[in-house]
Short mmCIF file of C-alpha atoms in Angstrom, two decimals:
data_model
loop_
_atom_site.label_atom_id
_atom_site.label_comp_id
_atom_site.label_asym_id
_atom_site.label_seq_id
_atom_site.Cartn_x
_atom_site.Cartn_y
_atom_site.Cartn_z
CA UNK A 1 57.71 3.82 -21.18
CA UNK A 2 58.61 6.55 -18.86
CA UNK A 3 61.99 7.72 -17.95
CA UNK A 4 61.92 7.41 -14.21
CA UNK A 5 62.92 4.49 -12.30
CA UNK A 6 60.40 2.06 -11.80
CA UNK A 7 61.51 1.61 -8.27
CA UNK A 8 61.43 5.41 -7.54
CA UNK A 9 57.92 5.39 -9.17
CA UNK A 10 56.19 2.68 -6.86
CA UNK A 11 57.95 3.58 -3.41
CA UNK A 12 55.48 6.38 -2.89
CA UNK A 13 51.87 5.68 -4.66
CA UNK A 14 48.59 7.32 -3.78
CA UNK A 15 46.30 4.54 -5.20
CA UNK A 16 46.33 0.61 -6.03
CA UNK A 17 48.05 -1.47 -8.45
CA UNK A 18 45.88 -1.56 -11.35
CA UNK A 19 45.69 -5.58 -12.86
CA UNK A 20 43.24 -5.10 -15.90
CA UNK A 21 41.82 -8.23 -17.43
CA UNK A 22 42.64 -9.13 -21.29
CA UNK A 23 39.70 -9.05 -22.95
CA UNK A 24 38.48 -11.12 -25.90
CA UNK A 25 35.78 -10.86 -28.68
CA UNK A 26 33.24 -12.75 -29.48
CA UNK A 27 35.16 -15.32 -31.83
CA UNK A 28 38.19 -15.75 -28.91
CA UNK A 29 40.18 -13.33 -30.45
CA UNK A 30 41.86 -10.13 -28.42
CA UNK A 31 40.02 -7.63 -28.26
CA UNK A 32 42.55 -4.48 -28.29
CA UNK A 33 39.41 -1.66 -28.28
CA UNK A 34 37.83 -3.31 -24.90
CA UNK A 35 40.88 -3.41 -23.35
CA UNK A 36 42.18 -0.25 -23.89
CA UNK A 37 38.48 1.51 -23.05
CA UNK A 38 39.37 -0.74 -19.66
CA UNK A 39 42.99 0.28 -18.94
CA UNK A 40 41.83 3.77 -19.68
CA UNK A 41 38.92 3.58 -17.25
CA UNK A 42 41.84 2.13 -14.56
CA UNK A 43 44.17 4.45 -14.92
CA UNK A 44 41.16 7.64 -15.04
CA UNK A 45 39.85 6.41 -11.28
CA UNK A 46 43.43 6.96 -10.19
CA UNK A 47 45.16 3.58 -10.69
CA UNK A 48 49.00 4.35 -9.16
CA UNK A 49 50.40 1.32 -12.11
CA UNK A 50 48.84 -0.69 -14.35
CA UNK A 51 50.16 -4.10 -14.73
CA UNK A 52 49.34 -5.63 -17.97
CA UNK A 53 49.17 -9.29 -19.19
CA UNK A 54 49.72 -10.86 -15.38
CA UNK A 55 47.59 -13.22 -13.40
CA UNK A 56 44.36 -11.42 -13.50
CA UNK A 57 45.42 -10.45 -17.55
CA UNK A 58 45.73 -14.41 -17.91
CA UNK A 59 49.41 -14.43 -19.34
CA UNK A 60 49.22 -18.38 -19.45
CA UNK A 61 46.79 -17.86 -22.30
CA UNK A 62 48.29 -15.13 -24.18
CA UNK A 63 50.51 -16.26 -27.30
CA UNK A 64 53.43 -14.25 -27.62
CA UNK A 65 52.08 -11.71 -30.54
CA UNK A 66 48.97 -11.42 -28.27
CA UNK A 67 51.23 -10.54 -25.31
CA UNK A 68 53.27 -7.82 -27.18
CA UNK A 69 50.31 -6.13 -28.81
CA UNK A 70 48.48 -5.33 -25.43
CA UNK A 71 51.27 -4.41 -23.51
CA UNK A 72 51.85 -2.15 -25.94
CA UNK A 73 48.16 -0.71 -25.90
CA UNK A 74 48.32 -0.53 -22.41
CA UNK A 75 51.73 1.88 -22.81
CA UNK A 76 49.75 4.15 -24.76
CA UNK A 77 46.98 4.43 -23.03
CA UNK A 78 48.83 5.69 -19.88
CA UNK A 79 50.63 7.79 -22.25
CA UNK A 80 53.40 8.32 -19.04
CA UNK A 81 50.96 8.99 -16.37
CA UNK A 82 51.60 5.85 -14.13
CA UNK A 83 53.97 3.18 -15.16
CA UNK A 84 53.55 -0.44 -16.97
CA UNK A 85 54.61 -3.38 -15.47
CA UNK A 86 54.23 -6.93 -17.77
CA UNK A 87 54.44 -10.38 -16.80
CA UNK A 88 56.91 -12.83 -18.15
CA UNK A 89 57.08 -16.74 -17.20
CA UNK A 90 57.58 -20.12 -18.17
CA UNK A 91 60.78 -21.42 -17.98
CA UNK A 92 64.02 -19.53 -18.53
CA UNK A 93 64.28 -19.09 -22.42
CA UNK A 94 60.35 -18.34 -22.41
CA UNK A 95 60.28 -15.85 -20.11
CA UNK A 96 63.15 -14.27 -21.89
CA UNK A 97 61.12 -13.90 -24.78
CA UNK A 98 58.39 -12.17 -23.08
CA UNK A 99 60.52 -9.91 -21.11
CA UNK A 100 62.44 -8.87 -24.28
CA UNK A 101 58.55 -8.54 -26.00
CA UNK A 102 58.01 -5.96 -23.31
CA UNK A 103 60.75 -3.77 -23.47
CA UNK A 104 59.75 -3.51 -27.09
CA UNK A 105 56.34 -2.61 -26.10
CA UNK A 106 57.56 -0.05 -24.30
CA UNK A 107 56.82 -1.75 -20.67
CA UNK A 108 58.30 -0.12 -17.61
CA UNK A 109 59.31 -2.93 -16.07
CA UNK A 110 58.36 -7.11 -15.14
CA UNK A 111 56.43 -8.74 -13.05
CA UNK A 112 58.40 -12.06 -12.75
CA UNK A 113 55.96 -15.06 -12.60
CA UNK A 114 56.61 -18.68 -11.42
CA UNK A 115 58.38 -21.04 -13.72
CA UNK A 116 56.31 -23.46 -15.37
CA UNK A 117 55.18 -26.75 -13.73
CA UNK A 118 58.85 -27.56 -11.79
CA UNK A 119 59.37 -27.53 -8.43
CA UNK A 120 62.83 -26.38 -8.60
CA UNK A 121 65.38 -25.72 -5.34
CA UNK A 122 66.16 -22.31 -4.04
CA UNK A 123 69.70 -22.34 -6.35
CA UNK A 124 67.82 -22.65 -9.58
CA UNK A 125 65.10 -20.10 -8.93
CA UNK A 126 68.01 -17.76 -8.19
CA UNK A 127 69.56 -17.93 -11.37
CA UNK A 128 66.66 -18.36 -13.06
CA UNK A 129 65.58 -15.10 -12.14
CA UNK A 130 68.98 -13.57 -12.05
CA UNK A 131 69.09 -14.31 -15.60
CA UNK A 132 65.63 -12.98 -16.79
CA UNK A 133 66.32 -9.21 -14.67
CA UNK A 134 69.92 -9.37 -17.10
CA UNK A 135 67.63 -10.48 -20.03
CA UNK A 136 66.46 -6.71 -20.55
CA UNK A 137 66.74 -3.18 -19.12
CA UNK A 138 63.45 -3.39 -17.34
CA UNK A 139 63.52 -3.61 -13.40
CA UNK A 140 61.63 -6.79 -12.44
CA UNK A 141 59.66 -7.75 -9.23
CA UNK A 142 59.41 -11.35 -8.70
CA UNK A 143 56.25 -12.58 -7.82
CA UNK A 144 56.68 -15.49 -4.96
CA UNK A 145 53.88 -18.07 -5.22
CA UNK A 146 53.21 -21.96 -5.71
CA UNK A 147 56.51 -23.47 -6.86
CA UNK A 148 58.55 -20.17 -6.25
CA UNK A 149 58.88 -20.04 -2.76
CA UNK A 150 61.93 -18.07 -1.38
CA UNK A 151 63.80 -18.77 1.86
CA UNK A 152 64.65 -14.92 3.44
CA UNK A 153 68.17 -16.41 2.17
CA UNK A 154 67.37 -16.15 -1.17
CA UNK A 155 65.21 -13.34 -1.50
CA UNK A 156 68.54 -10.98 0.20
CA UNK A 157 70.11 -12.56 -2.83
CA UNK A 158 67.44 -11.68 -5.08
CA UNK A 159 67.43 -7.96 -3.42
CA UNK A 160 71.38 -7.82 -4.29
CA UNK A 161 70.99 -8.54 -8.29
CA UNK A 162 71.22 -5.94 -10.13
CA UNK A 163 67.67 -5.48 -12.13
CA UNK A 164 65.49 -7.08 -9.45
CA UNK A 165 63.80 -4.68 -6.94
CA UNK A 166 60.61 -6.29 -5.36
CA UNK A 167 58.92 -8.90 -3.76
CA UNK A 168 55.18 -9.71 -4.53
CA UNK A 169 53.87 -12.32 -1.77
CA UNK A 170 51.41 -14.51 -2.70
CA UNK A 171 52.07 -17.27 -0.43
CA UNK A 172 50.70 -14.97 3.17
CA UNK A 173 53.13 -16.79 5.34
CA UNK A 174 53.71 -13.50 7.68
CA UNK A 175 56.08 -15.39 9.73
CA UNK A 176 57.73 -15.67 6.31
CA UNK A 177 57.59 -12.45 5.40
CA UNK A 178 58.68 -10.38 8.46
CA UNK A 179 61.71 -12.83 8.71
CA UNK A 180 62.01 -12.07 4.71
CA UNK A 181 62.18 -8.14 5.56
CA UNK A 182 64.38 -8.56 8.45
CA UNK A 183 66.72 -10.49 6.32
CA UNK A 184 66.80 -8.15 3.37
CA UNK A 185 67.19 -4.93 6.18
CA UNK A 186 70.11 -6.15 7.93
CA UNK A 187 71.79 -7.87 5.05
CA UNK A 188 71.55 -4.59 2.50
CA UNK A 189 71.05 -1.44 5.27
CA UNK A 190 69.91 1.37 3.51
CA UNK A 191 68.43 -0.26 -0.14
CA UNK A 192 65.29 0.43 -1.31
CA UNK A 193 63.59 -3.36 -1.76
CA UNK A 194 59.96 -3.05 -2.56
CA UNK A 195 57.45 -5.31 -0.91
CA UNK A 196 53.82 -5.97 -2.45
CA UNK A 197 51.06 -7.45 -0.51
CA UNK A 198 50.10 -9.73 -3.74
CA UNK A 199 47.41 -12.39 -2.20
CA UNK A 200 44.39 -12.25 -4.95
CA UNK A 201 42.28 -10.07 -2.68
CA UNK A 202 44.99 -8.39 -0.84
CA UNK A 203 42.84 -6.05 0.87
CA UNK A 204 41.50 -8.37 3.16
CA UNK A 205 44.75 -8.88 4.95
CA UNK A 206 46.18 -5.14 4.04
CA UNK A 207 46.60 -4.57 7.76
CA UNK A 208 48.34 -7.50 8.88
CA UNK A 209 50.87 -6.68 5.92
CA UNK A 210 50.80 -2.88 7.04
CA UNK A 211 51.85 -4.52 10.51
CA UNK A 212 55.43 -5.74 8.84
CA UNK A 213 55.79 -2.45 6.56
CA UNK A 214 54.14 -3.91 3.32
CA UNK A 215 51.96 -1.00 2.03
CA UNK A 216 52.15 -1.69 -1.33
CA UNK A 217 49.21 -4.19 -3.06
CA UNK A 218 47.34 -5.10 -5.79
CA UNK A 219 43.69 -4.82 -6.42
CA UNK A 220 42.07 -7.13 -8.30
CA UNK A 221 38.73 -5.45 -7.53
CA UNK A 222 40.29 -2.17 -8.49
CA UNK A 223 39.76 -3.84 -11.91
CA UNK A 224 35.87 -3.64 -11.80
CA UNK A 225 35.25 -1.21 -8.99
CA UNK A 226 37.97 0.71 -8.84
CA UNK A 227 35.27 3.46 -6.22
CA UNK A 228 35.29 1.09 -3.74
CA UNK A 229 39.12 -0.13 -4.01
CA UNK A 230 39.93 3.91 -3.96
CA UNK A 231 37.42 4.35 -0.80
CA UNK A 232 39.21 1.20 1.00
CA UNK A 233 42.15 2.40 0.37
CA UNK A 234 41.85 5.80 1.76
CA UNK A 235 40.58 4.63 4.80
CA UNK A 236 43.55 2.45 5.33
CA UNK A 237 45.64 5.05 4.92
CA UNK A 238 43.72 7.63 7.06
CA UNK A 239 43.70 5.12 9.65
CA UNK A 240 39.24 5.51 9.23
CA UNK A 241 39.02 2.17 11.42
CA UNK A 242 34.97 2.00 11.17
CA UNK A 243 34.92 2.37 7.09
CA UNK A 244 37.73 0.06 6.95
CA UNK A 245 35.74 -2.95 9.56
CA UNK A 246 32.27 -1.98 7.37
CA UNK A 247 34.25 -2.87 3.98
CA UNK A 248 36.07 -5.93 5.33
CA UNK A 249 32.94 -7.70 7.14
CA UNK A 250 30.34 -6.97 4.17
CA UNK A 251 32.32 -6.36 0.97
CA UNK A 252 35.45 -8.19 1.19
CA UNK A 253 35.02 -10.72 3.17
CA UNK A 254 31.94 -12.51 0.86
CA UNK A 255 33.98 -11.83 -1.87
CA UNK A 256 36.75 -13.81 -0.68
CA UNK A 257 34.14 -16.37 0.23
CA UNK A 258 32.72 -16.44 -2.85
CA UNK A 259 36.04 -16.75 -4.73
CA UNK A 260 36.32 -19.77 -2.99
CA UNK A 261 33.65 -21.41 -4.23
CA UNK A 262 35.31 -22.33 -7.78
CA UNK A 263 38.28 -22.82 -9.26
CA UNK A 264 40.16 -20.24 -11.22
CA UNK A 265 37.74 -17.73 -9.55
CA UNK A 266 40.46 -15.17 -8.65
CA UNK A 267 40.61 -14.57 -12.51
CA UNK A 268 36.83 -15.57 -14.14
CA UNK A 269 34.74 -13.66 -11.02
CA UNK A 270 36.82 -10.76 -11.87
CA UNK A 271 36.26 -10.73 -15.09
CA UNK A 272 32.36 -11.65 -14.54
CA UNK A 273 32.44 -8.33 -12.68
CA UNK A 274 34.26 -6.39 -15.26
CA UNK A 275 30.98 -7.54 -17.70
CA UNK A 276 28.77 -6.29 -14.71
CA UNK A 277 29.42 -3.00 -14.86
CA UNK A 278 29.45 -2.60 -18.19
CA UNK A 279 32.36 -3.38 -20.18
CA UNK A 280 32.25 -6.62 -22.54
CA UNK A 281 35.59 -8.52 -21.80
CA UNK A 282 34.09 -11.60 -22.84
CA UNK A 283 34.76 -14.95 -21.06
CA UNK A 284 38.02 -16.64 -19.68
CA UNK A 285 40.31 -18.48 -21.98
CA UNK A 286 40.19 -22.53 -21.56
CA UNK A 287 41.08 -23.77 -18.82
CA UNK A 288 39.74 -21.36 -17.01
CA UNK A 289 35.91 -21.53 -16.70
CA UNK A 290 33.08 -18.79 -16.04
CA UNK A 291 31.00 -18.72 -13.04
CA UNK A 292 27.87 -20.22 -12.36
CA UNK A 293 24.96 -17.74 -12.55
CA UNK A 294 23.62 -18.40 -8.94
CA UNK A 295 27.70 -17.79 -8.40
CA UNK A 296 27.29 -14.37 -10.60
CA UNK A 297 24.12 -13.25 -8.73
CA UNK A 298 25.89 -13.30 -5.36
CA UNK A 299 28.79 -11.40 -6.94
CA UNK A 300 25.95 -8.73 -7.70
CA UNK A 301 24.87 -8.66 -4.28
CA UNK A 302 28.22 -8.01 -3.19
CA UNK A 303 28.85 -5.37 -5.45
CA UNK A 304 25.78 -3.88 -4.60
CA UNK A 305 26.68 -4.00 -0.83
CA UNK A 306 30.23 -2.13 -1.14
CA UNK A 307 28.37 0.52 -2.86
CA UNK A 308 25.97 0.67 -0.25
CA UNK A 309 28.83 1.18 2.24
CA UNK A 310 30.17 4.00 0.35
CA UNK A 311 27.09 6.12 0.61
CA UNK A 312 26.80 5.32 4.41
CA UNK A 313 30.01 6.86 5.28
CA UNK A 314 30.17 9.71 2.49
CA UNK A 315 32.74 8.57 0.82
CA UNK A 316 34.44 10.85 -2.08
CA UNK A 317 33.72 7.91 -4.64
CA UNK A 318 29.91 8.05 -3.53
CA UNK A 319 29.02 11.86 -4.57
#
């Protein structure tokens, strides 16, 4: 854990969010040496956070001693240099018990997931999250997605409790969103709320967020190629329009495409990729299931294709 704000630590980043996978052995168990070798490899290629034990870290299959040990790892691998984030869900107790597991760890602050399973009204999610930002002194973002949908309403009220400063979108509902930001602008003038582009390849619609002031995203390919995450990125924020087009219409697009193709894909092809370039994760956790390997060989392709990219237009990453 570092001593500055989380808050003040995200508002100005020079990279990606950084959401390793959790990595398992070959009898199922966690395997703490293969993740740390891949949080340090993150965090080396200029991660700007690392956030630990989340979707892509598949927190709905982490028992809670699990959970604690590899936040922890992950805090000692960054040793201070960029911040920890963890996830904590389930329902309220639950995610309690994470969030306190955390701050033991030595997180820096919460990545708030969904409640489990109920589809509750915009009152409960309030207090549901109110409660879990009092729970501990860790500053949590709350991740909006599936059953946690916020009216702009709610999310000004969320942006007023003390604890919570973020919003990660997963829903992509702009019109949503820039009402959402106009809400929280006019309702608290002056605060600091944090926005994050969180769709589970956010890079293909980074400039329609950049369009409503959301700068700030996660990378799940960051995860297993963090060169060309870092190249996008720079591009985007050099305004390189060509670069940016190339990596859209023959890296990230097909990716997307092929994430579509199976279930759970957002997590298992990322993790397929992870074992592509090099690093034995191991598989997903039931119910989660691993690609097919006509599925894997496109994802190869792909890979093969940002790279290709990078070398056309001289890229830092590419010398």
């Amino acid at each position: 854990m570092t001593s500055a704000p989380l808050a003040a630590r995200l508002t100005d980043v020079a990279g990606p969010l950084f959401f390793p996978v959790t990595a398992y052995g070959p009898d199922g168990a966690v395997d703490l040496d293969a993740f740390r070798a891949h949080v340090r490899k993150g965090v080396d290629a200029g991660a700007a956070a690392v956030f630990a034990c989340c979707g892509t870290g598949e927190f709905h299959a982490l028992a809670p001693d699990e959970f604690r040990l590899l936040v922890a790892a992950a805090v000692e691998e960054t040793a201070g240099r960029v911040p920890v984030v963890a996830g904590a869900g389930y329902g309220t107790a639950l995610a309690i018990q994470y969030a306190k597991l955390a701050e033991e760890a030595g997180a820096d602050g919460l990545l708030a997931m969904p409640p489990y399973l109920v589809v509750a009204g915009q009152e409960g999610l309030l207090a549901h999250y109110a409660a879990l930002a009092a729970a501990t002194s860790l500053e949590t973002i709350v991740y909006q997605r599936d059953n946690a949908v916020f009216t702009p309403e709610t999310v000004l009220a969320l942006a007023a409790t003390p604890g919570i400063i973020g919003l990660k979108d997963g829903v992509g509902d702009l019109d949503l969103m820039q009402r959402t930001v106009s809400a929280v602008r006019t309702g608290l003038p002056g605060e600091d709320f944090l926005y994050f582009n969180g769709l589970p390849t956010a890079e293909l619609t980074g400039l329609a967020y950049r369009g409503i002031g959301v700068t700030l995203y996660s990378s799940a390919v960051f995860a297993f190629a963090p060169d060309i995450a870092l190249a996008f990125y720079r591009a985007l924020e050099s305004g390189d329009d060509d670069q940016v087009n190339a990596l859209l219409d023959h890296f990230y697009r097909p990716l997307v495409e092929l994430r579509a193709k199976g279930r759970g894909y957002a997590v298992s092809l990322v993790k397929a990729a992870v074992r592509l370039e090099g690093l034995d994760v191991g598989p997903v956790r039931t119910p989660l299931t691993e690609p097919t390997a006509a599925h894997v060989e496109e994802l190869t392709a792909i890979i093969a294709n940002g790279r290709a990219l990078l070398e056309k237009y001289g890229t830092e990453e590419a010398k």
